[in-house]
Coordinates of N, CA and C in Angstrom, one line a residue:
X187 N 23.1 44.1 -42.6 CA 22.7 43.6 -41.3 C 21.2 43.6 -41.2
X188 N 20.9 42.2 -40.5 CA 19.2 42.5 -40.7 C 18.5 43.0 -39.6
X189 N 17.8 43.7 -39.7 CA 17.0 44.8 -39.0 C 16.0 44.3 -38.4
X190 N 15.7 44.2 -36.9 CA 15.1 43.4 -36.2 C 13.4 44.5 -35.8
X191 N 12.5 44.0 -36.0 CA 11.1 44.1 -36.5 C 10.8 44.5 -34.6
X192 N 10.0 45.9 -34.5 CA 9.5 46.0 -33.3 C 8.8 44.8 -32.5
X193 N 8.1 44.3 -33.3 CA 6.9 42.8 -32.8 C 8.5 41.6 -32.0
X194 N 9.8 41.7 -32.9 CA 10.2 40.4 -32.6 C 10.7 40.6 -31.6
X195 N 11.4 42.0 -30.9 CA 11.7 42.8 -29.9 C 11.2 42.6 -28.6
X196 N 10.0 42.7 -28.7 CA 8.6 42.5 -28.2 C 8.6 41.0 -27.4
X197 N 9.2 40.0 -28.4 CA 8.8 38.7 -27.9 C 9.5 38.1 -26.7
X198 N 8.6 37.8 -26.0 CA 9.4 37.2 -24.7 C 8.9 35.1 -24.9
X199 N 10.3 34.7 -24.2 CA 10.1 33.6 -24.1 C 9.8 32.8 -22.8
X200 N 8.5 31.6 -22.6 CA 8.4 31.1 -21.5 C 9.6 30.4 -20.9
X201 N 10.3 30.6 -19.5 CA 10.9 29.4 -19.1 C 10.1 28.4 -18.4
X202 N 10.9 27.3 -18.9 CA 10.1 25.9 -18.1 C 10.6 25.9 -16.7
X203 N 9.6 25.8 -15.4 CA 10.5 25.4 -14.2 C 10.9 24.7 -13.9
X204 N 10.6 23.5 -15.2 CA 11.3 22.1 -15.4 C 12.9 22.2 -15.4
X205 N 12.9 23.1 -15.8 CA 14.6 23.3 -16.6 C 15.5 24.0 -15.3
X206 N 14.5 24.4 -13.7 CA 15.5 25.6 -13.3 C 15.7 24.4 -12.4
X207 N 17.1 24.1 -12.0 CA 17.6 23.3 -10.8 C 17.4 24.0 -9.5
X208 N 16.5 22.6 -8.8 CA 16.4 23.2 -7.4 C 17.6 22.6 -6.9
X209 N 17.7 23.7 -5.7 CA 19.1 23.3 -4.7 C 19.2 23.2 -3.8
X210 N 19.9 21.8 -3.3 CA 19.7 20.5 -2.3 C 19.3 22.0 -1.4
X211 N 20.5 22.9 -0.4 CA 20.5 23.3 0.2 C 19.1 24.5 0.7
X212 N 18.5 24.6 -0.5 CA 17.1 25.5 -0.5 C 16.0 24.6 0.1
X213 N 16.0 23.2 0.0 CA 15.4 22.4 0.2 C 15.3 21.8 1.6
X214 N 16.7 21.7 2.0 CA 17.0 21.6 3.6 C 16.5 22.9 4.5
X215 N 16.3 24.1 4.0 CA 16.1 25.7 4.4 C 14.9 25.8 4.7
X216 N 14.0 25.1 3.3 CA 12.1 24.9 3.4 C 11.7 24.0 4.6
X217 N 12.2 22.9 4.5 CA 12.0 21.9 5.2 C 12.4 22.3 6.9
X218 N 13.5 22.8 7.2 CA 13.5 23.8 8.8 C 12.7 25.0 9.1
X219 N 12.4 26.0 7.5 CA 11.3 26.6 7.8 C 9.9 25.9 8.5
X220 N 9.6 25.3 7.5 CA 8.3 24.4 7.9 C 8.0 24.0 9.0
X221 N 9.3 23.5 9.5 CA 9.1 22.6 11.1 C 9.1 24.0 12.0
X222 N 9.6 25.0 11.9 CA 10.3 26.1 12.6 C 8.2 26.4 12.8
X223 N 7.3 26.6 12.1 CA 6.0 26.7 11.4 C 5.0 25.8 12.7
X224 N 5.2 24.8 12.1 CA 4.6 23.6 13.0 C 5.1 23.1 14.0
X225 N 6.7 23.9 14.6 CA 7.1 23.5 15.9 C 7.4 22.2 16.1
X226 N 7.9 21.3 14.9 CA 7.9 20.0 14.8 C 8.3 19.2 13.5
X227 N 8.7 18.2 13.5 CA 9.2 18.1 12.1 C 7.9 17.9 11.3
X228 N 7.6 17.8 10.2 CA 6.1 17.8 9.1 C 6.5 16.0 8.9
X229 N 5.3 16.4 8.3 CA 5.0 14.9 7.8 C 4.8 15.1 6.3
X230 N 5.0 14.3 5.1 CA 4.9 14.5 4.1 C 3.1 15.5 3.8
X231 N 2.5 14.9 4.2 CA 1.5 15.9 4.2 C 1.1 17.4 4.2
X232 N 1.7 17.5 6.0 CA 2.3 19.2 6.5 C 2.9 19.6 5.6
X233 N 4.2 18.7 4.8 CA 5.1 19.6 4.0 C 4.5 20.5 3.1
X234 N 3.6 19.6 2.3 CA 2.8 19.7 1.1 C 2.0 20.7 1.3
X235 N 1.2 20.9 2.5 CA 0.5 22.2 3.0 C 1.0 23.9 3.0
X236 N 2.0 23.6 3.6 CA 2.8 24.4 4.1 C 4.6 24.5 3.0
X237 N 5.0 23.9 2.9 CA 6.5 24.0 2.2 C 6.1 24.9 0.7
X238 N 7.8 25.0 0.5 CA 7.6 25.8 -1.1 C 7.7 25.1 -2.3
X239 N 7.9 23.3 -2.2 CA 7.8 22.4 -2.9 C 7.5 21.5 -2.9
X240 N 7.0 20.6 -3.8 CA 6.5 19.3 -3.4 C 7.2 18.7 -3.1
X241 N 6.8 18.0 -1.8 CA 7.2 16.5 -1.4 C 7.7 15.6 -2.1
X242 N 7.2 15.2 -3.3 CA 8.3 14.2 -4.2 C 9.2 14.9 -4.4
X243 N 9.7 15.9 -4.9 CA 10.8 16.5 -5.4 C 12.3 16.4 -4.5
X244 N 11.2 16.2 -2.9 CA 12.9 16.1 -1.8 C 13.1 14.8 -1.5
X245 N 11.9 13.8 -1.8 CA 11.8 12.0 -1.8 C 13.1 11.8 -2.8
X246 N 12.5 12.2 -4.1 CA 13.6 11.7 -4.9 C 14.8 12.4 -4.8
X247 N 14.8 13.8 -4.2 CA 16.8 14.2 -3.5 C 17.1 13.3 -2.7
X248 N 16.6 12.9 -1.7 CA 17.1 12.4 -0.6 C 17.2 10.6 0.1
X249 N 16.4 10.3 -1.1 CA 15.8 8.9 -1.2 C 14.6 8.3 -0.3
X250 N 14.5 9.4 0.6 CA 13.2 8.9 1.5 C 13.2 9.9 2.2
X251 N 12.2 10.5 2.7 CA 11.6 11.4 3.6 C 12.4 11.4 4.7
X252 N 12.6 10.4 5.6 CA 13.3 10.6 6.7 C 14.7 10.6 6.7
X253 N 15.3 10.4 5.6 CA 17.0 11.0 5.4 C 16.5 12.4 4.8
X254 N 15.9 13.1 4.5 CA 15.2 14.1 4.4 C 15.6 14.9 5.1
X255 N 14.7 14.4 6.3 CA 14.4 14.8 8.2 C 15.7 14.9 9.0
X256 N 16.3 14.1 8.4 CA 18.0 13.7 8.9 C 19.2 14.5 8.6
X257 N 18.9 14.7 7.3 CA 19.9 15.9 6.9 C 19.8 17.8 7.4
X258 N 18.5 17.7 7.7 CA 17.7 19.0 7.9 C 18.2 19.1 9.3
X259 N 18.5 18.0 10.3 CA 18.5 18.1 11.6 C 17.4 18.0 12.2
X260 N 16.4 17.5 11.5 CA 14.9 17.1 12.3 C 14.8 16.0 13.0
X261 N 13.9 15.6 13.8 CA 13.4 14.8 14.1 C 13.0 13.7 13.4
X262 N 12.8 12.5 13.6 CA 12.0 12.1 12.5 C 11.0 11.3 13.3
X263 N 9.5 12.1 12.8 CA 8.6 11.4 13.7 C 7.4 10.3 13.2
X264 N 7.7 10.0 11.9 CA 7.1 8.3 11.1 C 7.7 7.2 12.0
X265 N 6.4 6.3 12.4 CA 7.1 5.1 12.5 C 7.4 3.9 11.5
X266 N 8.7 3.3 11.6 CA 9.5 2.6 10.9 C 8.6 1.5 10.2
X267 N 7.7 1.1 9.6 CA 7.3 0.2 9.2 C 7.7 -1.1 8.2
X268 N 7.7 -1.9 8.8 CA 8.3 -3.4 8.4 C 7.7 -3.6 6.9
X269 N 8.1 -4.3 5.8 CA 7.4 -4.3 5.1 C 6.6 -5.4 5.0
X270 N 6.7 -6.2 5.8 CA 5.5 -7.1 6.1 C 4.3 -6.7 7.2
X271 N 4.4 -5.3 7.6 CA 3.5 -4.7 8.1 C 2.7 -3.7 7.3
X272 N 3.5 -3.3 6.5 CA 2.7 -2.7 5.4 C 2.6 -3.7 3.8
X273 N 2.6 -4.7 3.8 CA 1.8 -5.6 3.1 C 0.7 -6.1 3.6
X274 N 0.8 -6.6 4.8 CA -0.7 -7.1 6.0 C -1.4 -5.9 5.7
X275 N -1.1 -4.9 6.0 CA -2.0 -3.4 5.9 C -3.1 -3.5 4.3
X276 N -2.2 -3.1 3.4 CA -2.9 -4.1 2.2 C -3.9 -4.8 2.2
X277 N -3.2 -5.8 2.6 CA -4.4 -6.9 2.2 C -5.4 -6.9 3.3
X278 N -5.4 -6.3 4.4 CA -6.7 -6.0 5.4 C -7.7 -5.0 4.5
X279 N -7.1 -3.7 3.7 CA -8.0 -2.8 3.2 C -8.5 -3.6 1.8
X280 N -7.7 -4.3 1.1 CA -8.2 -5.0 0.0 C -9.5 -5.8 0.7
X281 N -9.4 -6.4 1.6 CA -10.5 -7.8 2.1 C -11.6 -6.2 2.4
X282 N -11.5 -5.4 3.1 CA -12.6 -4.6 3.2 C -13.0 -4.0 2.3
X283 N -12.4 -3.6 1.4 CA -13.0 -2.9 0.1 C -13.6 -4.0 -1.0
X284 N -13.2 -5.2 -1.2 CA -13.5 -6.3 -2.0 C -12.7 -6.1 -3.1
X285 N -11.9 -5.2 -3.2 CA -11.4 -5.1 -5.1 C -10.2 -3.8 -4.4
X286 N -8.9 -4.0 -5.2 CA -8.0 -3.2 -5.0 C -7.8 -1.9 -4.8
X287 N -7.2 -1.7 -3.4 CA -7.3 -0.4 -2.8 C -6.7 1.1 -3.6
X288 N -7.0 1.9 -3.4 CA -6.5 3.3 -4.4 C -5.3 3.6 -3.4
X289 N -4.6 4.6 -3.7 CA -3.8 5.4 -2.6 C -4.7 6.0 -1.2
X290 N -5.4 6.4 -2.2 CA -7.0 7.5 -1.2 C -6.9 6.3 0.5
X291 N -7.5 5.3 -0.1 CA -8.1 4.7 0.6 C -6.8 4.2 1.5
X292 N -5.3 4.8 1.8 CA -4.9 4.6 3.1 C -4.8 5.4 3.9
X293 N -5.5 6.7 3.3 CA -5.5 8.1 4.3 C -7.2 7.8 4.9
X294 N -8.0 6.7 4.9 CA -8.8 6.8 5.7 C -8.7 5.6 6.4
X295 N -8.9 6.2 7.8 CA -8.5 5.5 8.9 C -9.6 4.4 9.8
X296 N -10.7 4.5 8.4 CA -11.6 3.6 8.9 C -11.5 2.7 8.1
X297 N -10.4 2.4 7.1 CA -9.8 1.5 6.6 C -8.7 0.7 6.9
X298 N -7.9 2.2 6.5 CA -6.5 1.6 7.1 C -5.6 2.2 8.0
X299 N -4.8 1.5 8.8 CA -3.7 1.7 9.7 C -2.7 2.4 9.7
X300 N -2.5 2.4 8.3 CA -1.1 3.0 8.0 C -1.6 3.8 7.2
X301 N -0.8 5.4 6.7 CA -0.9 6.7 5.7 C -0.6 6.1 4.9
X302 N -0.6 6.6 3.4 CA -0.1 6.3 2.4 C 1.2 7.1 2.0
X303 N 1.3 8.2 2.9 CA 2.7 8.3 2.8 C 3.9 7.4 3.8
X304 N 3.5 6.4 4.4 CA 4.2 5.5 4.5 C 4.6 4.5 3.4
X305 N 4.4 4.4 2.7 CA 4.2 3.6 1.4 C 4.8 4.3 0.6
X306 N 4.7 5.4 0.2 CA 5.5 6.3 -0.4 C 7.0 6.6 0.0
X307 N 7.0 7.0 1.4 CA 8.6 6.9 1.6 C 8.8 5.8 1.6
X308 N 8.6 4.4 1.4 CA 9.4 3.0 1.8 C 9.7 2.6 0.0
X309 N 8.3 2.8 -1.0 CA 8.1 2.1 -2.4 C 8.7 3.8 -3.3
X310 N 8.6 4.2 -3.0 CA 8.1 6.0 -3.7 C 6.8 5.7 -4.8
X311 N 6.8 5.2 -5.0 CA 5.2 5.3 -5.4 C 4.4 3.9 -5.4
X312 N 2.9 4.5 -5.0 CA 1.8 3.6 -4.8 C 1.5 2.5 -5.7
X313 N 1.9 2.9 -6.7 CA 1.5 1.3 -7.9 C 3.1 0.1 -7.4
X314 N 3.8 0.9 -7.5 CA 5.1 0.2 -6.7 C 5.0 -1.1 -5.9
X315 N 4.2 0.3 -4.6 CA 3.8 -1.0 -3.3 C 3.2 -1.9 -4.1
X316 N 2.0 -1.7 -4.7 CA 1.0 -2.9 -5.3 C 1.6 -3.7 -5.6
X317 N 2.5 -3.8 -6.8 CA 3.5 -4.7 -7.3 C 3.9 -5.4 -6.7
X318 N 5.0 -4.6 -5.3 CA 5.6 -5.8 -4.5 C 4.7 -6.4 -3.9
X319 N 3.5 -5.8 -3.1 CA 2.9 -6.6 -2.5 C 2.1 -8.1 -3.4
X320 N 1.8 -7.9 -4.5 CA 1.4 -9.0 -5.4 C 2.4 -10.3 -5.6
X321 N 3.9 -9.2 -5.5 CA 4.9 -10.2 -6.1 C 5.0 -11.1 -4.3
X322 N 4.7 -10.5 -3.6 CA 5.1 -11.1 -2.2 C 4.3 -12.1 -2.0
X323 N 2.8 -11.8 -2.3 CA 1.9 -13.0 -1.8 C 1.6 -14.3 -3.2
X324 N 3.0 -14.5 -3.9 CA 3.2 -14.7 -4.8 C 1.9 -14.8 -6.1
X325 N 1.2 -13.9 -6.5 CA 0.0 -13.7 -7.4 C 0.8 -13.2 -8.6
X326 N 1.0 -13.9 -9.7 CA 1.0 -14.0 -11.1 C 0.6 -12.8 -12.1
X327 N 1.2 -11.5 -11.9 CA 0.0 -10.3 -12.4 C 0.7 -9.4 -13.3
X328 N 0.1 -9.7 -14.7 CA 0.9 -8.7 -15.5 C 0.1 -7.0 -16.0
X329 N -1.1 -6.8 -14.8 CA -2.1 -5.9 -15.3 C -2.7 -5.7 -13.8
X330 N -2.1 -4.6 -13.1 CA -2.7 -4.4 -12.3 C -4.3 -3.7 -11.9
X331 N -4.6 -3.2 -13.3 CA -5.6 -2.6 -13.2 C -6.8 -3.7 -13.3
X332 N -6.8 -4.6 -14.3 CA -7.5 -6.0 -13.8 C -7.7 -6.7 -12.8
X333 N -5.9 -6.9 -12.4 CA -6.0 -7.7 -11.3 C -6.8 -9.3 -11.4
X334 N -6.4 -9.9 -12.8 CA -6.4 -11.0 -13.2 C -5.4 -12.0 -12.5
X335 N -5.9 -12.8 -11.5 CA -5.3 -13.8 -10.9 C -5.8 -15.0 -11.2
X336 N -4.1 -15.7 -11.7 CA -4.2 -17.2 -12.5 C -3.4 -18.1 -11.0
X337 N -3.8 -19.1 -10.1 CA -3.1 -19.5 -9.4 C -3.3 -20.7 -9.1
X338 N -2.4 -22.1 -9.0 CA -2.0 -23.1 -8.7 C -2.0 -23.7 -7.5
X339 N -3.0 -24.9 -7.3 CA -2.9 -25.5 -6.2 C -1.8 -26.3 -5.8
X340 N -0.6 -26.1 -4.7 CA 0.3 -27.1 -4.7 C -0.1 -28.3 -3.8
X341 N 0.9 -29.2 -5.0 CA 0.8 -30.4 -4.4 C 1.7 -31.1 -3.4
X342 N 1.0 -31.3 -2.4 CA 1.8 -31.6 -0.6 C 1.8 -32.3 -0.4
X343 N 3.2 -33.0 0.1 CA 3.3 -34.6 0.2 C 3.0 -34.5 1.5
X344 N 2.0 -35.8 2.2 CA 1.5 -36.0 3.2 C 0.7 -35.3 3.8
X345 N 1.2 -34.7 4.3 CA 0.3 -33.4 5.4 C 0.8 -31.5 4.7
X346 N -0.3 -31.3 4.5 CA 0.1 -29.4 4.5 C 0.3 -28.8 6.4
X347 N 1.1 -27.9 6.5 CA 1.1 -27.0 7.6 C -0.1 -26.4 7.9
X348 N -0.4 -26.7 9.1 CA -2.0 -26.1 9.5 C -2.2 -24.8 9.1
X349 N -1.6 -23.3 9.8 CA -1.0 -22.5 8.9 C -1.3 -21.8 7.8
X350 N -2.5 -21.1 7.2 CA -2.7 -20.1 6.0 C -2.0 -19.6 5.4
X351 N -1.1 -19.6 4.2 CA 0.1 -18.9 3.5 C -1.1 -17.6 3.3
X352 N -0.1 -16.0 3.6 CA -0.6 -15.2 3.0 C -1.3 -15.1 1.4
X353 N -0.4 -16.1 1.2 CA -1.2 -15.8 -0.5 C -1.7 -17.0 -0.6
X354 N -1.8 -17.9 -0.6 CA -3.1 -18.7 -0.4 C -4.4 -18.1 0.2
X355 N -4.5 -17.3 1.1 CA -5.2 -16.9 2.0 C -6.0 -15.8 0.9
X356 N -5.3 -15.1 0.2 CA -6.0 -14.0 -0.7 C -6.1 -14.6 -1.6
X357 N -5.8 -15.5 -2.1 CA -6.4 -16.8 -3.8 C -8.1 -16.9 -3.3
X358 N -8.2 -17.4 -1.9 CA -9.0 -17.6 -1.9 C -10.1 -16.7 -0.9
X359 N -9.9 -15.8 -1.2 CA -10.7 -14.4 -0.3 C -11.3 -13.9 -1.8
X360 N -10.3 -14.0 -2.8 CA -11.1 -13.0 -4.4 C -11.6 -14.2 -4.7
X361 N -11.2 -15.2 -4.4 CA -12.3 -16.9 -5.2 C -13.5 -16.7 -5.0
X362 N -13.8 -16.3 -3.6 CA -15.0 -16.0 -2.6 C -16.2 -14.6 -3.0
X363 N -14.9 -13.7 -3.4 CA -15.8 -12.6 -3.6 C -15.6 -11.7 -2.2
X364 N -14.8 -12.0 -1.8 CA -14.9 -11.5 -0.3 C -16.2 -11.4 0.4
X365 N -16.9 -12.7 0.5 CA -17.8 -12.6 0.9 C -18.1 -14.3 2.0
X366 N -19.0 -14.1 2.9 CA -19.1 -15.2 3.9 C -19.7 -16.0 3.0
X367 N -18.9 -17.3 2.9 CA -19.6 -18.7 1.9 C -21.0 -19.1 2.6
X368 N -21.3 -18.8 3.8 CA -22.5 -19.2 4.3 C -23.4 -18.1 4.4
X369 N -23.7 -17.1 4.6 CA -24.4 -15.7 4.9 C -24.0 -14.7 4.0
X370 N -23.1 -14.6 3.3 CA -22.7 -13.8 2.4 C -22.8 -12.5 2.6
X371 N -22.0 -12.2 4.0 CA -21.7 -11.0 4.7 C -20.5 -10.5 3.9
X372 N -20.1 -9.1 3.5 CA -19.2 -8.7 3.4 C -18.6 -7.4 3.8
X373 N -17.2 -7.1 4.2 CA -16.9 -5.9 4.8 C -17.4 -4.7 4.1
X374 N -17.2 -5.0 2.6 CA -17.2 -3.7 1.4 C -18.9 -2.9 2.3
X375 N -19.6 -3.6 2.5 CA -21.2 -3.8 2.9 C -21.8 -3.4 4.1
X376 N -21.0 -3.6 5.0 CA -21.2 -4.0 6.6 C -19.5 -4.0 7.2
X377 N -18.9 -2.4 7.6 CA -17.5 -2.6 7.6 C -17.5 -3.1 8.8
X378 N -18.7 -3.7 10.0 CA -18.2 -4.5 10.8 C -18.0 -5.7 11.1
X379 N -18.1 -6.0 9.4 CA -18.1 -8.0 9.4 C -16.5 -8.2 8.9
X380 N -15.7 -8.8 9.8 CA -14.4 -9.4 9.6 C -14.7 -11.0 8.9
X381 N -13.7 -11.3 7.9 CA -13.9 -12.3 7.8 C -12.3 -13.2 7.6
X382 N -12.9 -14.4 8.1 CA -11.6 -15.1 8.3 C -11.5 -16.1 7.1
X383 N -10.6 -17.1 6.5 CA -10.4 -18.1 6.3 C -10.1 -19.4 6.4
X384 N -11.0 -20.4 6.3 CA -10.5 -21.6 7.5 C -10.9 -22.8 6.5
X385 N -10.3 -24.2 7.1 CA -10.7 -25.5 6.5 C -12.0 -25.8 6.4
X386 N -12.7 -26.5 5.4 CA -14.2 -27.0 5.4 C -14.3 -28.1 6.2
X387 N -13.0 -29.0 6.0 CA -13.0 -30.5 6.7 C -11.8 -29.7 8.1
X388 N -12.3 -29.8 9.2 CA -11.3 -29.4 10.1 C -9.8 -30.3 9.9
X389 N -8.7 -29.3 10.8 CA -7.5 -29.6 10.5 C -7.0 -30.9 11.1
X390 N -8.0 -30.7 12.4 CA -8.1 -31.8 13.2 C -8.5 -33.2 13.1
X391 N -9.0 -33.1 12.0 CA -9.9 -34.1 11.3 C -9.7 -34.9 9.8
X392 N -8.3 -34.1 9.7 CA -7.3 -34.8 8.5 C -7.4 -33.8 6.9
X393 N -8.8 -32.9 7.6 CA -8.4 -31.9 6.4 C -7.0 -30.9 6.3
X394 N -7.0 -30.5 4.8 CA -5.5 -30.1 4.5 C -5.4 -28.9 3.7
X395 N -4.3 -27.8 4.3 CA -4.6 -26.7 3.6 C -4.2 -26.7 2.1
X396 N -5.2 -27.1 1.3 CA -5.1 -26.5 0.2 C -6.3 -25.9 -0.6
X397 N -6.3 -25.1 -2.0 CA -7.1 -24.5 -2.2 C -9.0 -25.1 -2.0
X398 N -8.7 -26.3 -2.5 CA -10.4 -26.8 -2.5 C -10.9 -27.4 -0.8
X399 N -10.5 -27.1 0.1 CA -10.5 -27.3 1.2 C -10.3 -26.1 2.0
X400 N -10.9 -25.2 1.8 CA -10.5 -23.9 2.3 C -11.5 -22.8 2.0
X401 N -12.4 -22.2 2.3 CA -13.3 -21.1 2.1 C -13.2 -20.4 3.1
X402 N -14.3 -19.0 3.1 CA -14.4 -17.7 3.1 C -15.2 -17.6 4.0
X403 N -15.3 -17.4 5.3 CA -16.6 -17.2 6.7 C -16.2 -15.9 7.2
X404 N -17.4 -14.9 7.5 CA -17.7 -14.0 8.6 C -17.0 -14.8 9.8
X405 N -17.0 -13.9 10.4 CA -16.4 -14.0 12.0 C -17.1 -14.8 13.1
X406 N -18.8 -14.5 12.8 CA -19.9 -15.0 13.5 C -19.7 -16.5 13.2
X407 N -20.2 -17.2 11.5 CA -20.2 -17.9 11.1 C -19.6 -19.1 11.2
X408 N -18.1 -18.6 11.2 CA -16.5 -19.5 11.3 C -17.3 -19.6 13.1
X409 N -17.4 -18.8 14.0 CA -17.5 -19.9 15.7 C -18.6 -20.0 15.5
X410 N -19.9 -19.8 15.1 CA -20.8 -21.0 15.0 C -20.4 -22.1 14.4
X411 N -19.7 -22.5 13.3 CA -19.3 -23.5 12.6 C -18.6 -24.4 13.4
X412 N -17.6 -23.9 13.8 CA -16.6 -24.5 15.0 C -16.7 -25.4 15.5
X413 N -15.6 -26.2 15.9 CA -15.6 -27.3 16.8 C -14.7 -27.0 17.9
X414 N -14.5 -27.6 18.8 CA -13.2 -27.6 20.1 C -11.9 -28.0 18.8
X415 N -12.1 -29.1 18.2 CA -10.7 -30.0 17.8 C -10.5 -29.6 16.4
X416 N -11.4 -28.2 15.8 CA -10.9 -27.5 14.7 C -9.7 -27.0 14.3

């Protein structure tokens, strides 16, 4: 029989906490602690503060934060966001930052409207949203980190819809640089210049929305520019 060596006696092995199953019901316990804490249901945030686990860990039990909140008996106090409300959201902080937004940049509210844990419970994760939102404003992207956009002007029999296609509208906001084609104001710069999109030849006047008939104005610029029959 072989004779086991003081040293190997000695040896202890690491467990991974990878390997120890958390359970649903410990989860549901944290999650009414917490609120029991903050007198209120948490917000992905709070959880994170305060709880004994991370937040993704009960996203992916539960499929989303607020069946979360639901199973625990909480409240649920996120509002419901459309996902055409949190695409708009997007592309407002994209036009102010000039170049694609991080996660960071939805928890500041001098950007954006919406948390980024909204986005998280709807996508579960942030490169996700990106995705769909690219795939929605139909932009061609196989590298998000570039953000190389290849895009096609269609051709419209007769008349185009007066009407800015979302993604038309961002073809040509990164064409521009996000910047005013006259004054070359930009939000990234000056976060109180909005800028709009509009016809060169007004609509009124037989111009048509498509890409070469379409540029990039500050707010000031587009109603100085203006006509009544624009």
């Amino acid at each position: 029989e072989k004779e086991i060596s003081g040293s190997e006696k000695m040896k202890f092995i690491l467990e991974s906490p990878k390997n120890k199953k958390i359970n649903t019901q410990d989860l549901i316990k944290d999650l009414i602690s917490v609120s029991k804490i903050l007198s209120k249901s948490p917000t992905i945030s709070e959880y994170n503060a305060n709880g004994a686990y991370e937040s993704s860990v009960i996203i992916r039990r539960f499929s989303s934060w607020n069946v979360a909140l639901q199973e625990a008996g909480l409240e649920i106090n996120n509002r419901q966001w459309t996902e055409i409300e949190l695409f708009t959201n997007i592309q407002e902080v994209w036009e102010k930052k000039g170049k694609q937004p991080a996660r960071r940049d939805m928890d500041d509210k001098n950007l954006s409207k919406i948390s980024s844990g909204a986005y998280l419970r709807y996508f579960k994760t942030w490169q996700e949203a990106l995705k769909r939102f690219l795939e929605y404003v139909n932009i061609n992207t196989e590298d998000l980190e570039e953000n190389e956009i290849q895009s096609t002007v269609v051709n419209y029999a007769h008349k185009t819809k007066r009407d800015i296609p979302i993604g038309l509208r961002f073809i040509v906001l990164k064409r521009d640089n996000y910047k005013c084609c006259l004054c070359g104001a930009s939000p990234a710069k000056d976060p109180s210049v909005t800028l709009e999109v509009d016809h060169k030849v007004p609509w009124a006047k037989g111009g048509e929305t498509t890409l070469d008939n379409l540029w990039t104005l500050c707010w000031d610029c587009n109603r100085g520019a203006g006509t009544k029959d624009k």
